[in-house]
C-alpha cells in the first residue's frame, strides 16, 4: 500500500513539474510571438474600426467648444 502511495506521489510531482515547465515554455513562446501577434491584431482592429467609424460615427464640428 505504501508503494502505491509513493508511486502516485512521484507521478503527481512529475506531472506537476512537467505542467510548470510547459506553462513556462508557453509563456516564453507567447512573449516571443506576443509583439508580432499584438501588432497584427491591433492593425486588424484599427483597420476594421476605421471603416466602421467612417460609416457610422459623424461628429458635428466643434460640438463641445465654446463659441468665441
PDB file of N, CA and C in Angstrom:
ATOM      1  N   UNK A   1       0.826  -1.206   0.000  1.00  0.00           N
ATOM      2  CA  UNK A   1       0.000   0.000   0.000  1.00  0.00           C
ATOM      3  C   UNK A   1       0.858   1.253   0.000  1.00  0.00           C
ATOM      4  N   UNK A   2       1.953   1.246   0.779  1.00  0.00           N
ATOM      5  CA  UNK A   2       2.835   2.402   0.785  1.00  0.00           C
ATOM      6  C   UNK A   2       3.529   2.583  -0.555  1.00  0.00           C
ATOM      7  N   UNK A   3       3.822   1.483  -1.214  1.00  0.00           N
ATOM      8  CA  UNK A   3       4.469   1.567  -2.512  1.00  0.00           C
ATOM      9  C   UNK A   3       3.565   2.262  -3.539  1.00  0.00           C
ATOM     10  N   UNK A   4       2.270   1.940  -3.482  1.00  0.00           N
ATOM     11  CA  UNK A   4       1.324   2.560  -4.399  1.00  0.00           C
ATOM     12  C   UNK A   4       1.198   4.054  -4.106  1.00  0.00           C
ATOM     13  N   UNK A   5       1.165   4.402  -2.823  1.00  0.00           N
ATOM     14  CA  UNK A   5       1.089   5.816  -2.448  1.00  0.00           C
ATOM     15  C   UNK A   5       2.321   6.559  -2.932  1.00  0.00           C
ATOM     16  N   UNK A   6       3.483   5.967  -2.746  1.00  0.00           N
ATOM     17  CA  UNK A   6       4.722   6.601  -3.188  1.00  0.00           C
ATOM     18  C   UNK A   6       4.742   6.762  -4.701  1.00  0.00           C
ATOM     19  N   UNK A   7       4.221   5.750  -5.421  1.00  0.00           N
ATOM     20  CA  UNK A   7       4.160   5.829  -6.873  1.00  0.00           C
ATOM     21  C   UNK A   7       3.274   7.003  -7.306  1.00  0.00           C
ATOM     22  N   UNK A   8       2.115   7.156  -6.656  1.00  0.00           N
ATOM     23  CA  UNK A   8       1.221   8.254  -7.039  1.00  0.00           C
ATOM     24  C   UNK A   8       1.823   9.602  -6.682  1.00  0.00           C
ATOM     25  N   UNK A   9       2.532   9.665  -5.544  1.00  0.00           N
ATOM     26  CA  UNK A   9       3.180  10.929  -5.176  1.00  0.00           C
ATOM     27  C   UNK A   9       4.219  11.323  -6.223  1.00  0.00           C
ATOM     28  N   UNK A  10       5.031  10.363  -6.614  1.00  0.00           N
ATOM     29  CA  UNK A  10       6.056  10.667  -7.623  1.00  0.00           C
ATOM     30  C   UNK A  10       5.407  11.023  -8.952  1.00  0.00           C
ATOM     31  N   UNK A  11       4.344  10.313  -9.299  1.00  0.00           N
ATOM     32  CA  UNK A  11       3.674  10.597 -10.570  1.00  0.00           C
ATOM     33  C   UNK A  11       3.066  12.001 -10.544  1.00  0.00           C
ATOM     34  N   UNK A  12       2.424  12.391  -9.449  1.00  0.00           N
ATOM     35  CA  UNK A  12       1.830  13.718  -9.359  1.00  0.00           C
ATOM     36  C   UNK A  12       2.912  14.796  -9.365  1.00  0.00           C
ATOM     37  N   UNK A  13       4.021  14.537  -8.675  1.00  0.00           N
ATOM     38  CA  UNK A  13       5.104  15.515  -8.655  1.00  0.00           C
ATOM     39  C   UNK A  13       5.687  15.683 -10.056  1.00  0.00           C
ATOM     40  N   UNK A  14       5.870  14.578 -10.769  1.00  0.00           N
ATOM     41  CA  UNK A  14       6.424  14.660 -12.115  1.00  0.00           C
ATOM     42  C   UNK A  14       5.461  15.384 -13.056  1.00  0.00           C
ATOM     43  N   UNK A  15       4.170  15.095 -12.950  1.00  0.00           N
ATOM     44  CA  UNK A  15       3.214  15.725 -13.861  1.00  0.00           C
ATOM     45  C   UNK A  15       3.086  17.218 -13.553  1.00  0.00           C
ATOM     46  N   UNK A  16       3.126  17.568 -12.259  1.00  0.00           N
ATOM     47  CA  UNK A  16       3.044  18.992 -11.937  1.00  0.00           C
ATOM     48  C   UNK A  16       4.311  19.711 -12.384  1.00  0.00           C
ATOM     49  N   UNK A  17       5.462  19.032 -12.262  1.00  0.00           N
ATOM     50  CA  UNK A  17       6.710  19.622 -12.740  1.00  0.00           C
ATOM     51  C   UNK A  17       6.662  19.836 -14.252  1.00  0.00           C
ATOM     52  N   UNK A  18       6.150  18.847 -14.982  1.00  0.00           N
ATOM     53  CA  UNK A  18       6.028  18.982 -16.432  1.00  0.00           C
ATOM     54  C   UNK A  18       5.019  20.071 -16.792  1.00  0.00           C
ATOM     55  N   UNK A  19       3.964  20.209 -15.996  1.00  0.00           N
ATOM     56  CA  UNK A  19       2.981  21.256 -16.261  1.00  0.00           C
ATOM     57  C   UNK A  19       3.603  22.637 -16.064  1.00  0.00           C
ATOM     58  N   UNK A  20       4.429  22.782 -15.029  1.00  0.00           N
ATOM     59  CA  UNK A  20       5.101  24.062 -14.795  1.00  0.00           C
ATOM     60  C   UNK A  20       6.065  24.368 -15.943  1.00  0.00           C
ATOM     61  N   UNK A  21       6.823  23.340 -16.372  1.00  0.00           N
ATOM     62  CA  UNK A  21       7.756  23.538 -17.482  1.00  0.00           C
ATOM     63  C   UNK A  21       6.989  23.906 -18.756  1.00  0.00           C
ATOM     64  N   UNK A  22       5.881  23.215 -19.009  1.00  0.00           N
ATOM     65  CA  UNK A  22       5.098  23.506 -20.203  1.00  0.00           C
ATOM     66  C   UNK A  22       4.501  24.903 -20.154  1.00  0.00           C
ATOM     67  N   UNK A  23       4.016  25.307 -18.987  1.00  0.00           N
ATOM     68  CA  UNK A  23       3.448  26.648 -18.864  1.00  0.00           C
ATOM     69  C   UNK A  23       4.526  27.701 -19.060  1.00  0.00           C
ATOM     70  N   UNK A  24       5.712  27.457 -18.501  1.00  0.00           N
ATOM     71  CA  UNK A  24       6.794  28.428 -18.638  1.00  0.00           C
ATOM     72  C   UNK A  24       7.242  28.553 -20.088  1.00  0.00           C
ATOM     73  N   UNK A  25       7.364  27.419 -20.794  1.00  0.00           N
ATOM     74  CA  UNK A  25       7.760  27.482 -22.201  1.00  0.00           C
ATOM     75  C   UNK A  25       6.647  28.114 -23.033  1.00  0.00           C
ATOM     76  N   UNK A  26       5.393  27.879 -22.659  1.00  0.00           N
ATOM     77  CA  UNK A  26       4.294  28.536 -23.356  1.00  0.00           C
ATOM     78  C   UNK A  26       4.323  30.040 -23.176  1.00  0.00           C
ATOM     79  N   UNK A  27       4.650  30.479 -21.951  1.00  0.00           N
ATOM     80  CA  UNK A  27       4.749  31.918 -21.694  1.00  0.00           C
ATOM     81  C   UNK A  27       5.905  32.509 -22.489  1.00  0.00           C
ATOM     82  N   UNK A  28       7.016  31.793 -22.567  1.00  0.00           N
ATOM     83  CA  UNK A  28       8.143  32.293 -23.350  1.00  0.00           C
ATOM     84  C   UNK A  28       7.787  32.398 -24.825  1.00  0.00           C
ATOM     85  N   UNK A  29       7.063  31.401 -25.338  1.00  0.00           N
ATOM     86  CA  UNK A  29       6.663  31.450 -26.747  1.00  0.00           C
ATOM     87  C   UNK A  29       5.705  32.611 -26.983  1.00  0.00           C
ATOM     88  N   UNK A  30       4.795  32.850 -26.029  1.00  0.00           N
ATOM     89  CA  UNK A  30       3.881  33.982 -26.173  1.00  0.00           C
ATOM     90  C   UNK A  30       4.636  35.294 -26.118  1.00  0.00           C
ATOM     91  N   UNK A  31       5.675  35.361 -25.280  1.00  0.00           N
ATOM     92  CA  UNK A  31       6.448  36.594 -25.210  1.00  0.00           C
ATOM     93  C   UNK A  31       7.216  36.829 -26.505  1.00  0.00           C
ATOM     94  N   UNK A  32       7.692  35.756 -27.139  1.00  0.00           N
ATOM     95  CA  UNK A  32       8.416  35.926 -28.398  1.00  0.00           C
ATOM     96  C   UNK A  32       7.471  36.341 -29.509  1.00  0.00           C
ATOM     97  N   UNK A  33       6.313  35.677 -29.594  1.00  0.00           N
ATOM     98  CA  UNK A  33       5.368  35.963 -30.660  1.00  0.00           C
ATOM     99  C   UNK A  33       4.374  37.045 -30.262  1.00  0.00           C
ATOM    100  N   UNK A  34       4.448  37.484 -29.006  1.00  0.00           N
ATOM    101  CA  UNK A  34       3.424  38.386 -28.499  1.00  0.00           C
ATOM    102  C   UNK A  34       3.407  39.709 -29.222  1.00  0.00           C
ATOM    103  N   UNK A  35       4.575  40.292 -29.480  1.00  0.00           N
ATOM    104  CA  UNK A  35       4.605  41.610 -30.102  1.00  0.00           C
ATOM    105  C   UNK A  35       4.075  41.543 -31.526  1.00  0.00           C
ATOM    106  N   UNK A  36       4.492  40.502 -32.258  1.00  0.00           N
ATOM    107  CA  UNK A  36       4.025  40.348 -33.642  1.00  0.00           C
ATOM    108  C   UNK A  36       2.528  40.091 -33.674  1.00  0.00           C
ATOM    109  N   UNK A  37       2.058  39.202 -32.804  1.00  0.00           N
ATOM    110  CA  UNK A  37       0.636  38.915 -32.766  1.00  0.00           C
ATOM    111  C   UNK A  37      -0.173  40.125 -32.323  1.00  0.00           C
ATOM    112  N   UNK A  38       0.356  40.856 -31.343  1.00  0.00           N
ATOM    113  CA  UNK A  38      -0.343  42.050 -30.871  1.00  0.00           C
ATOM    114  C   UNK A  38      -0.385  43.114 -31.957  1.00  0.00           C
ATOM    115  N   UNK A  39       0.713  43.250 -32.715  1.00  0.00           N
ATOM    116  CA  UNK A  39       0.743  44.237 -33.790  1.00  0.00           C
ATOM    117  C   UNK A  39      -0.256  43.866 -34.885  1.00  0.00           C
ATOM    118  N   UNK A  40      -0.298  42.590 -35.265  1.00  0.00           N
ATOM    119  CA  UNK A  40      -1.251  42.163 -36.292  1.00  0.00           C
ATOM    120  C   UNK A  40      -2.681  42.327 -35.814  1.00  0.00           C
ATOM    121  N   UNK A  41      -2.926  41.960 -34.551  1.00  0.00           N
ATOM    122  CA  UNK A  41      -4.277  42.087 -34.009  1.00  0.00           C
ATOM    123  C   UNK A  41      -4.682  43.558 -33.922  1.00  0.00           C
ATOM    124  N   UNK A  42      -3.757  44.413 -33.484  1.00  0.00           N
ATOM    125  CA  UNK A  42      -4.050  45.839 -33.397  1.00  0.00           C
ATOM    126  C   UNK A  42      -4.282  46.445 -34.773  1.00  0.00           C
ATOM    127  N   UNK A  43      -3.502  45.986 -35.760  1.00  0.00           N
ATOM    128  CA  UNK A  43      -3.680  46.503 -37.115  1.00  0.00           C
ATOM    129  C   UNK A  43      -5.045  46.108 -37.670  1.00  0.00           C
ATOM    130  N   UNK A  44      -5.434  44.853 -37.453  1.00  0.00           N
ATOM    131  CA  UNK A  44      -6.747  44.408 -37.923  1.00  0.00           C
ATOM    132  C   UNK A  44      -7.851  45.156 -37.188  1.00  0.00           C
ATOM    133  N   UNK A  45      -7.661  45.373 -35.888  1.00  0.00           N
ATOM    134  CA  UNK A  45      -8.673  46.059 -35.098  1.00  0.00           C
ATOM    135  C   UNK A  45      -8.819  47.503 -35.558  1.00  0.00           C
ATOM    136  N   UNK A  46      -7.704  48.195 -35.777  1.00  0.00           N
ATOM    137  CA  UNK A  46      -7.793  49.594 -36.186  1.00  0.00           C
ATOM    138  C   UNK A  46      -8.343  49.710 -37.600  1.00  0.00           C
ATOM    139  N   UNK A  47      -8.002  48.779 -38.495  1.00  0.00           N
ATOM    140  CA  UNK A  47      -8.500  48.893 -39.866  1.00  0.00           C
ATOM    141  C   UNK A  47     -10.013  48.684 -39.896  1.00  0.00           C
ATOM    142  N   UNK A  48     -10.516  47.709 -39.122  1.00  0.00           N
ATOM    143  CA  UNK A  48     -11.957  47.484 -39.114  1.00  0.00           C
ATOM    144  C   UNK A  48     -12.678  48.610 -38.382  1.00  0.00           C
ATOM    145  N   UNK A  49     -12.093  49.128 -37.309  1.00  0.00           N
ATOM    146  CA  UNK A  49     -12.769  50.195 -36.575  1.00  0.00           C
ATOM    147  C   UNK A  49     -12.740  51.494 -37.371  1.00  0.00           C
ATOM    148  N   UNK A  50     -11.694  51.721 -38.172  1.00  0.00           N
ATOM    149  CA  UNK A  50     -11.672  52.924 -39.011  1.00  0.00           C
ATOM    150  C   UNK A  50     -12.767  52.866 -40.056  1.00  0.00           C
ATOM    151  N   UNK A  51     -12.956  51.706 -40.673  1.00  0.00           N
ATOM    152  CA  UNK A  51     -14.027  51.572 -41.663  1.00  0.00           C
ATOM    153  C   UNK A  51     -15.385  51.803 -41.003  1.00  0.00           C
ATOM    154  N   UNK A  52     -15.568  51.245 -39.808  1.00  0.00           N
ATOM    155  CA  UNK A  52     -16.839  51.414 -39.128  1.00  0.00           C
ATOM    156  C   UNK A  52     -17.054  52.855 -38.697  1.00  0.00           C
ATOM    157  N   UNK A  53     -15.991  53.535 -38.269  1.00  0.00           N
ATOM    158  CA  UNK A  53     -16.145  54.910 -37.805  1.00  0.00           C
ATOM    159  C   UNK A  53     -16.562  55.821 -38.949  1.00  0.00           C
ATOM    160  N   UNK A  54     -16.011  55.611 -40.116  1.00  0.00           N
ATOM    161  CA  UNK A  54     -16.348  56.492 -41.235  1.00  0.00           C
ATOM    162  C   UNK A  54     -17.809  56.312 -41.636  1.00  0.00           C
ATOM    163  N   UNK A  55     -18.337  55.094 -41.432  1.00  0.00           N
ATOM    164  CA  UNK A  55     -19.713  54.869 -41.865  1.00  0.00           C
ATOM    165  C   UNK A  55     -20.720  55.314 -40.811  1.00  0.00           C
ATOM    166  N   UNK A  56     -20.423  55.065 -39.530  1.00  0.00           N
ATOM    167  CA  UNK A  56     -21.473  55.213 -38.529  1.00  0.00           C
ATOM    168  C   UNK A  56     -21.341  56.495 -37.715  1.00  0.00           C
ATOM    169  N   UNK A  57     -20.129  56.881 -37.346  1.00  0.00           N
ATOM    170  CA  UNK A  57     -19.967  57.979 -36.404  1.00  0.00           C
ATOM    171  C   UNK A  57     -19.665  59.260 -37.156  1.00  0.00           C
ATOM    172  N   UNK A  58     -20.536  60.242 -37.040  1.00  0.00           N
ATOM    173  CA  UNK A  58     -20.308  61.551 -37.636  1.00  0.00           C
ATOM    174  C   UNK A  58     -20.484  62.606 -36.558  1.00  0.00           C
ATOM    175  N   UNK A  59     -19.372  63.130 -36.054  1.00  0.00           N
ATOM    176  CA  UNK A  59     -19.453  64.145 -35.016  1.00  0.00           C
ATOM    177  C   UNK A  59     -19.626  65.519 -35.659  1.00  0.00           C
ATOM    178  N   UNK A  60     -20.525  66.333 -35.164  1.00  0.00           N
ATOM    179  CA  UNK A  60     -20.588  67.712 -35.645  1.00  0.00           C
ATOM    180  C   UNK A  60     -19.307  68.444 -35.272  1.00  0.00           C
ATOM    181  N   UNK A  61     -18.807  69.332 -36.091  1.00  0.00           N
ATOM    182  CA  UNK A  61     -17.567  70.032 -35.764  1.00  0.00           C
ATOM    183  C   UNK A  61     -17.778  70.989 -34.605  1.00  0.00           C
ATOM    184  N   UNK A  62     -16.783  71.009 -33.701  1.00  0.00           N
ATOM    185  CA  UNK A  62     -16.766  71.929 -32.553  1.00  0.00           C
ATOM    186  C   UNK A  62     -18.030  71.807 -31.724  1.00  0.00           C
ATOM    187  N   UNK A  63     -18.380  70.552 -31.404  1.00  0.00           N
ATOM    188  CA  UNK A  63     -19.602  70.335 -30.635  1.00  0.00           C
ATOM    189  C   UNK A  63     -19.436  70.817 -29.195  1.00  0.00           C
ATOM    190  N   UNK A  64     -18.270  70.518 -28.601  1.00  0.00           N
ATOM    191  CA  UNK A  64     -18.063  70.865 -27.200  1.00  0.00           C
ATOM    192  C   UNK A  64     -17.264  72.143 -27.022  1.00  0.00           C
ATOM    193  N   UNK A  65     -16.961  72.826 -28.092  1.00  0.00           N
ATOM    194  CA  UNK A  65     -16.152  74.043 -27.989  1.00  0.00           C
ATOM    195  C   UNK A  65     -17.045  75.244 -27.703  1.00  0.00           C
ATOM    196  N   UNK A  66     -16.684  76.076 -26.747  1.00  0.00           N
ATOM    197  CA  UNK A  66     -17.462  77.311 -26.527  1.00  0.00           C
ATOM    198  C   UNK A  66     -17.251  78.282 -27.686  1.00  0.00           C
ATOM    199  N   UNK A  67     -18.288  78.994 -28.060  1.00  0.00           N
ATOM    200  CA  UNK A  67     -18.161  79.951 -29.152  1.00  0.00           C
ATOM    201  C   UNK A  67     -17.377  81.164 -28.686  1.00  0.00           C
ATOM    202  N   UNK A  68     -16.425  81.572 -29.486  1.00  0.00           N
ATOM    203  CA  UNK A  68     -15.569  82.694 -29.088  1.00  0.00           C
ATOM    204  C   UNK A  68     -16.252  84.011 -29.390  1.00  0.00           C
TER     205      UNK A  68
END
